[in-house]
Short mmCIF file of C-alpha atoms in Angstrom, two decimals:
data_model
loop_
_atom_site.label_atom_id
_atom_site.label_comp_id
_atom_site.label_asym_id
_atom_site.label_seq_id
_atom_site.Cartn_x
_atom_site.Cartn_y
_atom_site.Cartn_z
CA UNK A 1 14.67 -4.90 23.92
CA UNK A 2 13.06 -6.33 26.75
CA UNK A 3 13.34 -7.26 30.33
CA UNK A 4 16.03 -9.26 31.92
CA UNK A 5 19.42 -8.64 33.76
CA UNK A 6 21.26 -8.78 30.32
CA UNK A 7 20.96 -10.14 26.86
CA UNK A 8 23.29 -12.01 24.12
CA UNK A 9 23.43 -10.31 20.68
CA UNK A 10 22.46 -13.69 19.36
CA UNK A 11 18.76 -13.27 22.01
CA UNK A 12 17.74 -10.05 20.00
CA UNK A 13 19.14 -9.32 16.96
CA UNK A 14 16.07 -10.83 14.86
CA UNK A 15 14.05 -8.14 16.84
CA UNK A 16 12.79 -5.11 14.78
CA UNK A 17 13.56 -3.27 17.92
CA UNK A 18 17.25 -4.50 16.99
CA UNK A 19 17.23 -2.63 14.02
CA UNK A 20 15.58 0.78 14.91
CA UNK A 21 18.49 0.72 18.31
CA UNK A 22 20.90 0.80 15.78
CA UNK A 23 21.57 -2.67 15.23
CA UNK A 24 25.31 -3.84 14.63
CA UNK A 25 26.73 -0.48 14.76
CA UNK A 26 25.07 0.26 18.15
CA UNK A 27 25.62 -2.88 19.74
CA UNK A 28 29.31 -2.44 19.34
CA UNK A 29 28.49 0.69 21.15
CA UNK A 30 27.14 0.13 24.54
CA UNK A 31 28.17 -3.99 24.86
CA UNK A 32 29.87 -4.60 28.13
CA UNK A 33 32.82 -5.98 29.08
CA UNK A 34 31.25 -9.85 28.58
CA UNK A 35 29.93 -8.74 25.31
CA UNK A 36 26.65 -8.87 26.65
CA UNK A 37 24.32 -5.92 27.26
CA UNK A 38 22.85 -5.29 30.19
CA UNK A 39 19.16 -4.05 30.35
CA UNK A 40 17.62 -1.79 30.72
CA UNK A 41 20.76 0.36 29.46
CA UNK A 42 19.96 1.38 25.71
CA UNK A 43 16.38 3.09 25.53
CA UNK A 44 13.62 0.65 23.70
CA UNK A 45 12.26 2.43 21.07
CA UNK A 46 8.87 0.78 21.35
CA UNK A 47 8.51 1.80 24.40
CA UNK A 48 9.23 5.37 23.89
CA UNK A 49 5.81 6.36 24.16
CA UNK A 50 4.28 3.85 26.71
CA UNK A 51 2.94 0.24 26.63
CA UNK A 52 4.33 -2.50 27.45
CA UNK A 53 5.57 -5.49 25.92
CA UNK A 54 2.26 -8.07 25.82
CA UNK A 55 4.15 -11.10 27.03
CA UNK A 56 0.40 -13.47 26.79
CA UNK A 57 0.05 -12.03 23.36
CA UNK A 58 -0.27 -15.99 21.53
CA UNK A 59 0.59 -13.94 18.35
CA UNK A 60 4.07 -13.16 19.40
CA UNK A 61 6.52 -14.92 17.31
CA UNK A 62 10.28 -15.19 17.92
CA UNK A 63 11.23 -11.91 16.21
CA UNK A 64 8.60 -9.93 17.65
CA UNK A 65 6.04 -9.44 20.49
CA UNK A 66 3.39 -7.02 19.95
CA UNK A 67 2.43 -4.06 22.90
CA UNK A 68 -0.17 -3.43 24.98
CA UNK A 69 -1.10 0.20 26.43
CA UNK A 70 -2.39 0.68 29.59
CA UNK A 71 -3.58 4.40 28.86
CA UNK A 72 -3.29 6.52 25.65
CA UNK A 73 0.00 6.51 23.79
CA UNK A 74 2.11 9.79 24.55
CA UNK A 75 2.03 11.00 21.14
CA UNK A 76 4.41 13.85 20.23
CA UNK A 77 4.53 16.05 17.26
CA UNK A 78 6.36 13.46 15.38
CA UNK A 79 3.45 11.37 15.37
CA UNK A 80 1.94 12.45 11.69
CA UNK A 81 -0.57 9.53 11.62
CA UNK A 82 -4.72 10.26 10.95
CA UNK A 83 -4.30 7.34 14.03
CA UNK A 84 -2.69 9.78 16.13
CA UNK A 85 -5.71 12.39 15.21
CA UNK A 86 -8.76 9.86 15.63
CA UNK A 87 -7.44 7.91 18.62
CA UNK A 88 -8.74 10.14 21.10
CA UNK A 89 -9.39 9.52 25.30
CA UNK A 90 -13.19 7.96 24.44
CA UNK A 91 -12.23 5.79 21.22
CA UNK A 92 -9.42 4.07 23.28
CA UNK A 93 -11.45 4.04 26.85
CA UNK A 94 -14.40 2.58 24.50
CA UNK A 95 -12.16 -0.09 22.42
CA UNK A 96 -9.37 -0.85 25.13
CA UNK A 97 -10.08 -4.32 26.21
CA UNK A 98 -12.02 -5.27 23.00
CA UNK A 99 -10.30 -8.24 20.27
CA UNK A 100 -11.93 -9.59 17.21
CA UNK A 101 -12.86 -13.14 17.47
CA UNK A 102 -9.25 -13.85 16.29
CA UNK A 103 -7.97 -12.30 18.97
CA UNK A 104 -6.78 -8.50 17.17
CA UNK A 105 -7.13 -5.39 19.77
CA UNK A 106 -6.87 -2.29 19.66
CA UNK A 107 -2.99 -2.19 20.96
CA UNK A 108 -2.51 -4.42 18.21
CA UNK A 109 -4.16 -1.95 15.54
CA UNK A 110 -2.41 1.32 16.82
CA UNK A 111 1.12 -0.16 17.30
CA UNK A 112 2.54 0.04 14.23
CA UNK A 113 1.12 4.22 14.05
CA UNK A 114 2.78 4.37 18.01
CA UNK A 115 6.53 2.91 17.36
CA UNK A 116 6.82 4.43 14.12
CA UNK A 117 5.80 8.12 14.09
CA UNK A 118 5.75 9.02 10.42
CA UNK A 119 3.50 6.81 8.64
CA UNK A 120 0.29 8.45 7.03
CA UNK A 121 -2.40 6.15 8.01
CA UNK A 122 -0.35 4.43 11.47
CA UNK A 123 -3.67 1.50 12.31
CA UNK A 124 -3.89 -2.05 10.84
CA UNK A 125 -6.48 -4.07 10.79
CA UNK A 126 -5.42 -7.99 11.52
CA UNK A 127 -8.48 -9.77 9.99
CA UNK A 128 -11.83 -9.31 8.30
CA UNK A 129 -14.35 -8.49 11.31
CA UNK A 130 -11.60 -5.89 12.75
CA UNK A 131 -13.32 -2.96 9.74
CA UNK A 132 -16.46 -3.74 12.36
CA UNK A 133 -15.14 -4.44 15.99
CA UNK A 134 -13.18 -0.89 15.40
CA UNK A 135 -15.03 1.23 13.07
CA UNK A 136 -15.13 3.99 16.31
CA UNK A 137 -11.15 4.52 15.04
CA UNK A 138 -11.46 3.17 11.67
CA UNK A 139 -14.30 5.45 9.95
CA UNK A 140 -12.45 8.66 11.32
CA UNK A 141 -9.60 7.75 9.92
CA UNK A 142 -11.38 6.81 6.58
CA UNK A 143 -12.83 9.77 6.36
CA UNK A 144 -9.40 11.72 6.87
CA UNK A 145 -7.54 9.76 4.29
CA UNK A 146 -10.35 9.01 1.77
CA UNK A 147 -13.02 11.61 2.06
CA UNK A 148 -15.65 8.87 2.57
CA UNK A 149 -18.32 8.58 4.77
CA UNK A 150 -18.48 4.79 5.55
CA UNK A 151 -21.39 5.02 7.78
CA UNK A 152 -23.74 6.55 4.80
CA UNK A 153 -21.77 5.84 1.98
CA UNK A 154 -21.30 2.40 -0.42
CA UNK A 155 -19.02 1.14 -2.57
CA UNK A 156 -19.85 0.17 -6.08
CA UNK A 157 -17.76 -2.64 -8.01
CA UNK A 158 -17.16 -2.60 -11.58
CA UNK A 159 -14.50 -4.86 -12.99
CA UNK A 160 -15.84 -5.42 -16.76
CA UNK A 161 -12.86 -4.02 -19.20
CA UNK A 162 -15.55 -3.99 -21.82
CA UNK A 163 -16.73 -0.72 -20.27
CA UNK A 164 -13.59 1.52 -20.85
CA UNK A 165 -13.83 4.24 -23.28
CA UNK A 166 -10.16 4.49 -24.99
CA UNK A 167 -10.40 5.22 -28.82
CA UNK A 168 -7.56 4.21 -31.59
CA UNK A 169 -6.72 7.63 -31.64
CA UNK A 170 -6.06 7.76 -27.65
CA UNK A 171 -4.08 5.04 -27.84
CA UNK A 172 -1.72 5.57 -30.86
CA UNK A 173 -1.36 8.88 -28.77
CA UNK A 174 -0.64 7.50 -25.21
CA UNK A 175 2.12 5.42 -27.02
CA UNK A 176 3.89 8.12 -27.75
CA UNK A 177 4.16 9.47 -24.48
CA UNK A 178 3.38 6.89 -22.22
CA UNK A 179 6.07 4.60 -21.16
CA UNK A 180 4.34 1.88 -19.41
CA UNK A 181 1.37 1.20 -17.40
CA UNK A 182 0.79 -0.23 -14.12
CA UNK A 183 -2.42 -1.63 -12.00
CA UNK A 184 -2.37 -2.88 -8.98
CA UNK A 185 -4.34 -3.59 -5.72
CA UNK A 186 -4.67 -5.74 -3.07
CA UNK A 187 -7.04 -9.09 -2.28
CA UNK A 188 -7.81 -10.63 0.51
CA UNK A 189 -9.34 -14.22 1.33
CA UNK A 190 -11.76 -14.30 4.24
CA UNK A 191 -11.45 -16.62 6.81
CA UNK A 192 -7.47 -16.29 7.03
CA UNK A 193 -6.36 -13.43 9.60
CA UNK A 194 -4.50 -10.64 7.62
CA UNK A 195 -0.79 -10.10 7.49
CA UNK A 196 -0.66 -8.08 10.69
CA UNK A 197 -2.72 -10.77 12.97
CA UNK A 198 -1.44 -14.04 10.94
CA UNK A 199 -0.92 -17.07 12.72
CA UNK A 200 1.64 -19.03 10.81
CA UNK A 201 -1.45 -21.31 10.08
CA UNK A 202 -3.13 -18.26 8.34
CA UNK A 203 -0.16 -18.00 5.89
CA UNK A 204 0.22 -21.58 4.96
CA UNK A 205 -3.20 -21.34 4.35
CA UNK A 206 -3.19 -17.88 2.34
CA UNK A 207 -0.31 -19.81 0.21
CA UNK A 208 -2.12 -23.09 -0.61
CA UNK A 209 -4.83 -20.84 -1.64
CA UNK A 210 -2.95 -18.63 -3.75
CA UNK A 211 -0.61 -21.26 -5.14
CA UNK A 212 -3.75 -23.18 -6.53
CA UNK A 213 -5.11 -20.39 -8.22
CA UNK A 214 -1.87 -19.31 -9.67
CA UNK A 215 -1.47 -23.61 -11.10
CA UNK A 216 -4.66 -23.06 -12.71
CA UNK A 217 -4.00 -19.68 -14.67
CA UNK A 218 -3.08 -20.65 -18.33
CA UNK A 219 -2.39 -19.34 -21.57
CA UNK A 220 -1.32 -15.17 -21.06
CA UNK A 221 -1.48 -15.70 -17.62
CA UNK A 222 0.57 -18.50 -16.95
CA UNK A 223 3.70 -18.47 -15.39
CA UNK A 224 5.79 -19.21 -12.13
CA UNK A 225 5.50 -19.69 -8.22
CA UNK A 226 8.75 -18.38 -6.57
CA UNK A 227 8.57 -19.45 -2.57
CA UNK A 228 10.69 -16.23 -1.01
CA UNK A 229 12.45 -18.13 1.43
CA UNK A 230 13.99 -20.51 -1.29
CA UNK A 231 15.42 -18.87 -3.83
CA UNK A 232 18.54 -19.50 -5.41
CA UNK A 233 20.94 -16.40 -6.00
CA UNK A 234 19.85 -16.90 -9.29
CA UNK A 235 16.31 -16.28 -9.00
CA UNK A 236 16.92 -13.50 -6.44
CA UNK A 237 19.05 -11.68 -8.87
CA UNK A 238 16.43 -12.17 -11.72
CA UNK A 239 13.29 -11.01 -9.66
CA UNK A 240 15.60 -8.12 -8.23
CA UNK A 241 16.44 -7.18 -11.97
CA UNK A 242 13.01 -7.17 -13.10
CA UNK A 243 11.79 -5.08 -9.93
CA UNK A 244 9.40 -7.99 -8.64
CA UNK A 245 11.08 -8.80 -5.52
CA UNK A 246 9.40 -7.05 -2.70
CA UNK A 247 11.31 -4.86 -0.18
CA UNK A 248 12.73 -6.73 3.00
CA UNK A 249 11.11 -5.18 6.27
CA UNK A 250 12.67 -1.90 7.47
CA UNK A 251 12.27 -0.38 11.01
CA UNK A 252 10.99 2.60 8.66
CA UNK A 253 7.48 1.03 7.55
CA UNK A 254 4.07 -0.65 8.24
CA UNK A 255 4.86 -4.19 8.25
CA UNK A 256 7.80 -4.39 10.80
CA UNK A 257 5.91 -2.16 13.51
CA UNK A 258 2.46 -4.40 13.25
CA UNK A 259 3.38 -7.21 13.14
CA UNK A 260 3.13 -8.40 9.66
CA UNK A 261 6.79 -9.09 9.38
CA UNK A 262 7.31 -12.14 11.45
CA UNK A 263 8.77 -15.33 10.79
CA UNK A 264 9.65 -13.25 7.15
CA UNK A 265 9.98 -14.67 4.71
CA UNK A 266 8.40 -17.79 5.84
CA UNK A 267 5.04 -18.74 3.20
CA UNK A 268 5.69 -15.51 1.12
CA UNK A 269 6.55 -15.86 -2.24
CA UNK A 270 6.12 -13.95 -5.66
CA UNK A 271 4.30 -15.13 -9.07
CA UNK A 272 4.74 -13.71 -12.94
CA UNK A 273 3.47 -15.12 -16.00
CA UNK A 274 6.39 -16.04 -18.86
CA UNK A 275 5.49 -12.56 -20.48
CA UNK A 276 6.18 -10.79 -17.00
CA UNK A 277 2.94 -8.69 -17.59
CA UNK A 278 1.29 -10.37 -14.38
CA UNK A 279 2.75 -10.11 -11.42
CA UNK A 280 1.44 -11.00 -7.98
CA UNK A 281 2.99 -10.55 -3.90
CA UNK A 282 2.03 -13.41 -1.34
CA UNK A 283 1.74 -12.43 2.23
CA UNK A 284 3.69 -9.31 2.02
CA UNK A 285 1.47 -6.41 3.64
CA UNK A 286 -1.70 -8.44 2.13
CA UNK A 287 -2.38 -11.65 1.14
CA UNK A 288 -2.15 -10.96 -2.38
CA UNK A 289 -0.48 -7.76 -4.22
CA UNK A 290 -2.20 -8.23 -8.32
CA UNK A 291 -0.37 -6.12 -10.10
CA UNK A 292 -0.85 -5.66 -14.28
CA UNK A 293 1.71 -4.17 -16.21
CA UNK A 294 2.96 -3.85 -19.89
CA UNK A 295 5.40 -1.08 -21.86
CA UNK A 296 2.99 1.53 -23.82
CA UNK A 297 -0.46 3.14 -23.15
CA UNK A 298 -2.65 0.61 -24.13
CA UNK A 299 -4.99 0.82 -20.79
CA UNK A 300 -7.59 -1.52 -21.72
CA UNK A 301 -5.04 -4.34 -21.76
CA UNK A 302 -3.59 -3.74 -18.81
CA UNK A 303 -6.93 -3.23 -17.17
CA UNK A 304 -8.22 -6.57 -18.73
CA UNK A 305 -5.23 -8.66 -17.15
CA UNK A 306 -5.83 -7.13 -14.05
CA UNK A 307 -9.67 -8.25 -13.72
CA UNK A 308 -8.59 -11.76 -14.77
CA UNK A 309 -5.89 -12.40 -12.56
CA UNK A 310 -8.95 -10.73 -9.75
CA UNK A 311 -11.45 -13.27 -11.15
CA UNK A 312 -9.20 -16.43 -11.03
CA UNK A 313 -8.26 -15.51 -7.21
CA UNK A 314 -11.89 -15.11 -6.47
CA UNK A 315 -12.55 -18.67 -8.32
CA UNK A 316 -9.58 -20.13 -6.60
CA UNK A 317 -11.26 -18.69 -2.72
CA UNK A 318 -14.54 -20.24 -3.55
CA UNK A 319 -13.29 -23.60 -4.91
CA UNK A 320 -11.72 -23.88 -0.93
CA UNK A 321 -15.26 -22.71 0.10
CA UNK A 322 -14.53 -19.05 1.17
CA UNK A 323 -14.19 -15.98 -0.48
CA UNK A 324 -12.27 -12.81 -1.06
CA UNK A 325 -12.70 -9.96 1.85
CA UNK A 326 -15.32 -7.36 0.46
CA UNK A 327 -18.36 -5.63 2.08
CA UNK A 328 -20.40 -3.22 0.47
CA UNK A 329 -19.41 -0.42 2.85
CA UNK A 330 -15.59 -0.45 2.31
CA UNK A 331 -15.36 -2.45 -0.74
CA UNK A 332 -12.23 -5.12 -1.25
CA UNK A 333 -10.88 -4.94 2.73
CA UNK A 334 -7.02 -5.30 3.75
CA UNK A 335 -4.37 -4.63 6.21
CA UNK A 336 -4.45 -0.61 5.98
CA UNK A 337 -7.19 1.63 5.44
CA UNK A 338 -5.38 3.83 2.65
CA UNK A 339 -6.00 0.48 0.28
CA UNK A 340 -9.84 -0.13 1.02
CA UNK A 341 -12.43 0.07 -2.01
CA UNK A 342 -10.95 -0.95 -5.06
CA UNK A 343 -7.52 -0.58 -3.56
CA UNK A 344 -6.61 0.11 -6.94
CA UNK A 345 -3.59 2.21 -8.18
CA UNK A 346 -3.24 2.90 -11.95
CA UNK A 347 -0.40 4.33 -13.00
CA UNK A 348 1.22 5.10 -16.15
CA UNK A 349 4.75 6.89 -16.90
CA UNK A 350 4.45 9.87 -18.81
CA UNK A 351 6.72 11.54 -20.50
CA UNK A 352 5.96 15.27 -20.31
CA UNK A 353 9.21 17.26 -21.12
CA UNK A 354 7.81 20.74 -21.18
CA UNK A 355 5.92 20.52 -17.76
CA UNK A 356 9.14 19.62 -16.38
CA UNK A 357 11.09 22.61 -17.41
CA UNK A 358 8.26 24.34 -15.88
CA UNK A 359 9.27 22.43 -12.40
CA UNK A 360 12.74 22.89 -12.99
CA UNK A 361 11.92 26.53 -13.24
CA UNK A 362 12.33 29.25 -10.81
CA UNK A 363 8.63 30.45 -10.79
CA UNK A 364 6.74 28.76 -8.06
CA UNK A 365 2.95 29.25 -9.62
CA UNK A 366 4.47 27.43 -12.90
CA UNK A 367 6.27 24.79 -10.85
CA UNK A 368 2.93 23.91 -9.39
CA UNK A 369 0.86 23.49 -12.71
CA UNK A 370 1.27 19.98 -13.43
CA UNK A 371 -0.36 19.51 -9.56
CA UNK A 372 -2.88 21.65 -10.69
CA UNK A 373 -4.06 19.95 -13.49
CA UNK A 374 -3.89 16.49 -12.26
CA UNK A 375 -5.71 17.53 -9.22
CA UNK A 376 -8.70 18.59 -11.86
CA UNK A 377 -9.12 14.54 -12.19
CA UNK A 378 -8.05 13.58 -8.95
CA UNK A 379 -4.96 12.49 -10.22
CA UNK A 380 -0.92 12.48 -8.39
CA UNK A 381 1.96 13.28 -10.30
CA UNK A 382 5.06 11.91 -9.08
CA UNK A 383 8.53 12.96 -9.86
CA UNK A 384 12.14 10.78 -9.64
CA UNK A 385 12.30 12.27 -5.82
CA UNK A 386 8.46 11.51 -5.13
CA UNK A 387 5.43 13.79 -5.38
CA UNK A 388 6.42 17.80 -5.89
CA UNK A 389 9.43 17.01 -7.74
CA UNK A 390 10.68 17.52 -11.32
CA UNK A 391 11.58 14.12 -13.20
CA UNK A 392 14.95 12.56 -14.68
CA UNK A 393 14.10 12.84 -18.39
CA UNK A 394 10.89 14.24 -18.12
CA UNK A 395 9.21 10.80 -16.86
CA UNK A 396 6.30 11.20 -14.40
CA UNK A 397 4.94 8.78 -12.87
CA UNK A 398 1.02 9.36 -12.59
CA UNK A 399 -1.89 7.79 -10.68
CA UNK A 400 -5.49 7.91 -9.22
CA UNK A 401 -5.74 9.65 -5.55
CA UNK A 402 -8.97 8.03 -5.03
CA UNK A 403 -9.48 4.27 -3.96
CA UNK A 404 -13.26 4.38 -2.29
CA UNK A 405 -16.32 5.66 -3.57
CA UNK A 406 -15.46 4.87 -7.21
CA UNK A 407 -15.48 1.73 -8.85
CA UNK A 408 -12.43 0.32 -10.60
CA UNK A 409 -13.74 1.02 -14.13
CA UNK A 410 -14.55 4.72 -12.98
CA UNK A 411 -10.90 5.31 -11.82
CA UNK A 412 -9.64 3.90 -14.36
CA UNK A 413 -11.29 6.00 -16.83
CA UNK A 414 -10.66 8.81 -14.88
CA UNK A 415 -7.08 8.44 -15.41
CA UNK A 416 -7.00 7.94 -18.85
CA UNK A 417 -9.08 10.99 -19.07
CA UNK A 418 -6.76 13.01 -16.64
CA UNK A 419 -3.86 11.82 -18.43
CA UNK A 420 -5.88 12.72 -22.16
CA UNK A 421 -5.72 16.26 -21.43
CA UNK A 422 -2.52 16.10 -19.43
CA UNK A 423 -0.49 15.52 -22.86
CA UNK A 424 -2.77 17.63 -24.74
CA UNK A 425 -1.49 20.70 -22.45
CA UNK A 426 1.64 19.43 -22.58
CA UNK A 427 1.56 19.53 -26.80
CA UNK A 428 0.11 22.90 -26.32
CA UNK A 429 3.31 23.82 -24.05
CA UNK A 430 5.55 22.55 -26.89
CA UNK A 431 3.78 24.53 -29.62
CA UNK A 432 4.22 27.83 -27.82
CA UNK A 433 1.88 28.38 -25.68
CA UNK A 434 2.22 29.32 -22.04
CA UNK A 435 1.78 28.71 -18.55
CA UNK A 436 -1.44 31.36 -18.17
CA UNK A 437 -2.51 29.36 -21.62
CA UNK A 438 -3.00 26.20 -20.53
CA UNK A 439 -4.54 27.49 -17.21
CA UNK A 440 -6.96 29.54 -19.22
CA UNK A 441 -7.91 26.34 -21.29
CA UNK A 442 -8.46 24.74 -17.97
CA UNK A 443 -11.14 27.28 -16.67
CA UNK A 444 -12.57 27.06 -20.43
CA UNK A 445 -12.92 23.25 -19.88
CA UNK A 446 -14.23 23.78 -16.62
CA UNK A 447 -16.82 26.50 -17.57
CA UNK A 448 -18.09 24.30 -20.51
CA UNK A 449 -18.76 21.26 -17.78
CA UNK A 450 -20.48 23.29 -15.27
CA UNK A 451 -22.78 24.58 -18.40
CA UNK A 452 -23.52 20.73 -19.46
CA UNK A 453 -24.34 19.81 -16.11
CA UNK A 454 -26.49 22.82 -15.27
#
């Protein structure tokens, strides 16, 4: 919570640092007799494994000053982060004292991995020429997360619907056991700092931009600008309803520990069209969350929707004379390397009642089969308590692993592929068959490829 002889509740409760001491509850706690709490009495967490609070930092904001580290954070087991893995003695000696021209460093990029232990990825990047000034960390950690090589490797694009194979009789069947489909991903407009290195410039900027393209969508697309920090109870209880309203920062996640949560929920704001297919996020972790979505299995439309509501962003960047982030090494770039390359997600929920039993079941082989063949198409099934989980009702929710490497149309017909022969196993299931069954139709699938290809 800072230096100083003591502090008011009033001085720090806006401080994410607030919030992971404990807030309210805590404060109650270990307040003195003048209701005041002297320092340094309760332990900062963000300084529980080193830095120090970057007090010239011009990014620091009122609710939040970012860290600096004069030698390598004191990681502990806790830290789970591909961060934690790549940061090692020579990255940080090498990168130390080194900022994009926007003024980003490496303390910046690694905070949000240091103060909160559990995340996956734990780096952020704070604007476009960070994927360059820090590739020593970045790439590793790519590589971890992704399996991609970004110093050999490109990225292709591909966002023409036209190109989707999905026949009548694949989608008459996916509406009988899909529920609803989902695409999402993230875009970026260059020029503006990201999320985690915003200025509060950037997102009035970001906004303008956004807001014109969203003015200019008509017909499907059309629809309505909601400004985050003025909604009426009304409003809030609609989007909350619906499911559009974006999470408030937690001491538990990305934004709050890099930075990308200050002055919330200042220029953030949330757009649908009137049919509530088209949904997009301003200045949450990105500039822009696109997300598609409609009730039944019919991909192509969801994937068509997507691309235009990509397109009229792009159009919107380039009538303000920039563009969207994107280089041909990491594709579409953003605030955390786990969404780089098409960033995409596509997601449908599945109903699949007799895999489930098989999760619900006592035999772990069986429990693990709808994993297994998923993972044959690089897809993730994910239960009502997350992945490796059985489902309320039998509803999975499954989506592409892979983000770089592929191009959108590629994973996108990769899932509706996956998810093809994941309900044809599951009709199999419910016509008899068995566990070592469908497992044996797998290897006969597989063996049938491998003879194509050879």
């Amino acid at each position: 919570m800072g230096a100083g002889a003591s502090v008011t509740q009033d001085e720090v409760k806006n401080l994410p640092q607030y919030k992971i001491a404990g807030g309210d509850e805590k404060w109650s706690e270990v307040k003195g007799e003048d209701g005041n709490l002297a320092l340094p009495y309760a332990e900062d967490p963000y300084l529980k494994y080193g830095g120090h609070y970057n007090d010239a930092d011009p990014k620091n904001t009122n609710d939040f000053k970012y860290l600096e580290f004069d030698a390598l954070p004191a990681f502990t087991d806790k830290h789970k982060s591909a961060m934690a893995r790549h940061l090692t003695q020579e990255v940080f000696d090498k990168l130390k004292d080194v900022k994009s021209s926007k003024g980003y460093s490496l303390h910046n990029a690694i905070m949000t991995g240091v103060v909160t232990p559990h995340l996956g990825v734990g780096a952020t990047a704070g604007d476009e020429e960070c994927w360059d000034v820090f590739k020593d960390l970045y790439y590793p950690i790519i590589k971890d997360w992704h399996g991609y090589d970004a110093e050999t490797q490109t990225h292709p694009v591909d966002l023409d619907p036209s190109k989707l194979v999905f026949s009548d009789e694949q989608k008459e069947v996916f509406n009988q056991f899909v529920v609803s489909t989902r695409i999402r991903a993230a875009r970026n407009v260059s020029g503006f700092s990201l999320p985690a290195g915003a200025t509060a410039e950037d997102r009035a900027g970001v906004e303008t931009v956004l807001k014109q393209a969203f003015s200019g969508l008509t017909d499907e697309l059309a629809g309505t600008y909601y400004e985050l920090g003025g909604l009426t109870d009304e409003q809030r209880d609609f989007l909350l309803e619906k499911g559009f309203l974006f999470q408030i920062p937690t001491a538990k996640n990305l934004l709050t520990g890099a930075g990308a949560a200050r002055s919330w929920p200042d220029n953030r704001g949330i757009f649908h069209n009137e049919a509530q297919t088209a949904l997009c996020w301003v200045n949450e972790e990105d500039h822009c969350r696109i997300i598609s979505m409609e009730n039944g299995g019919d991909i192509p439309s969801v994937f068509t929707r997507f691309c235009a509501l990509s397109e009229a962003l792009k159009a919107s960047a380039e009538a303000n004379g920039t563009k969207l982030m994107w280089n041909e090494k990491l594709g579409f770039l953003g605030t955390c390397p786990s969404n780089l390359g098409t960033g995409l997600r596509a997601s449908v929920m599945v109903v699949l009642p007799e895999f489930n039993k098989l999760m619900e079941g006592d035999n772990q082989a069986d429990k693990e089969l709808l994993e297994e063949v998923c993972s044959k198409f690089d897809l993730q099934p994910r239960g009502s308590a997350g992945e490796h989980s059985a489902a309320v009702g039998g509803k999975f929710d499954v989506s592409n692993k892979q983000r770089l490497g592929f191009s959108e149309v590629q994973l996108v017909q990769k899932m509706i592929d996956g998810v093809s022969k994941v309900i044809k196993l599951e009709q199999m299931l419910a016509s008899g068959s068995t566990p070592d069954d469908v497992r044996a139709a797998i290897a006969a699938d597989e063996a049938a490829a491998a003879e194509a290809s050879a």
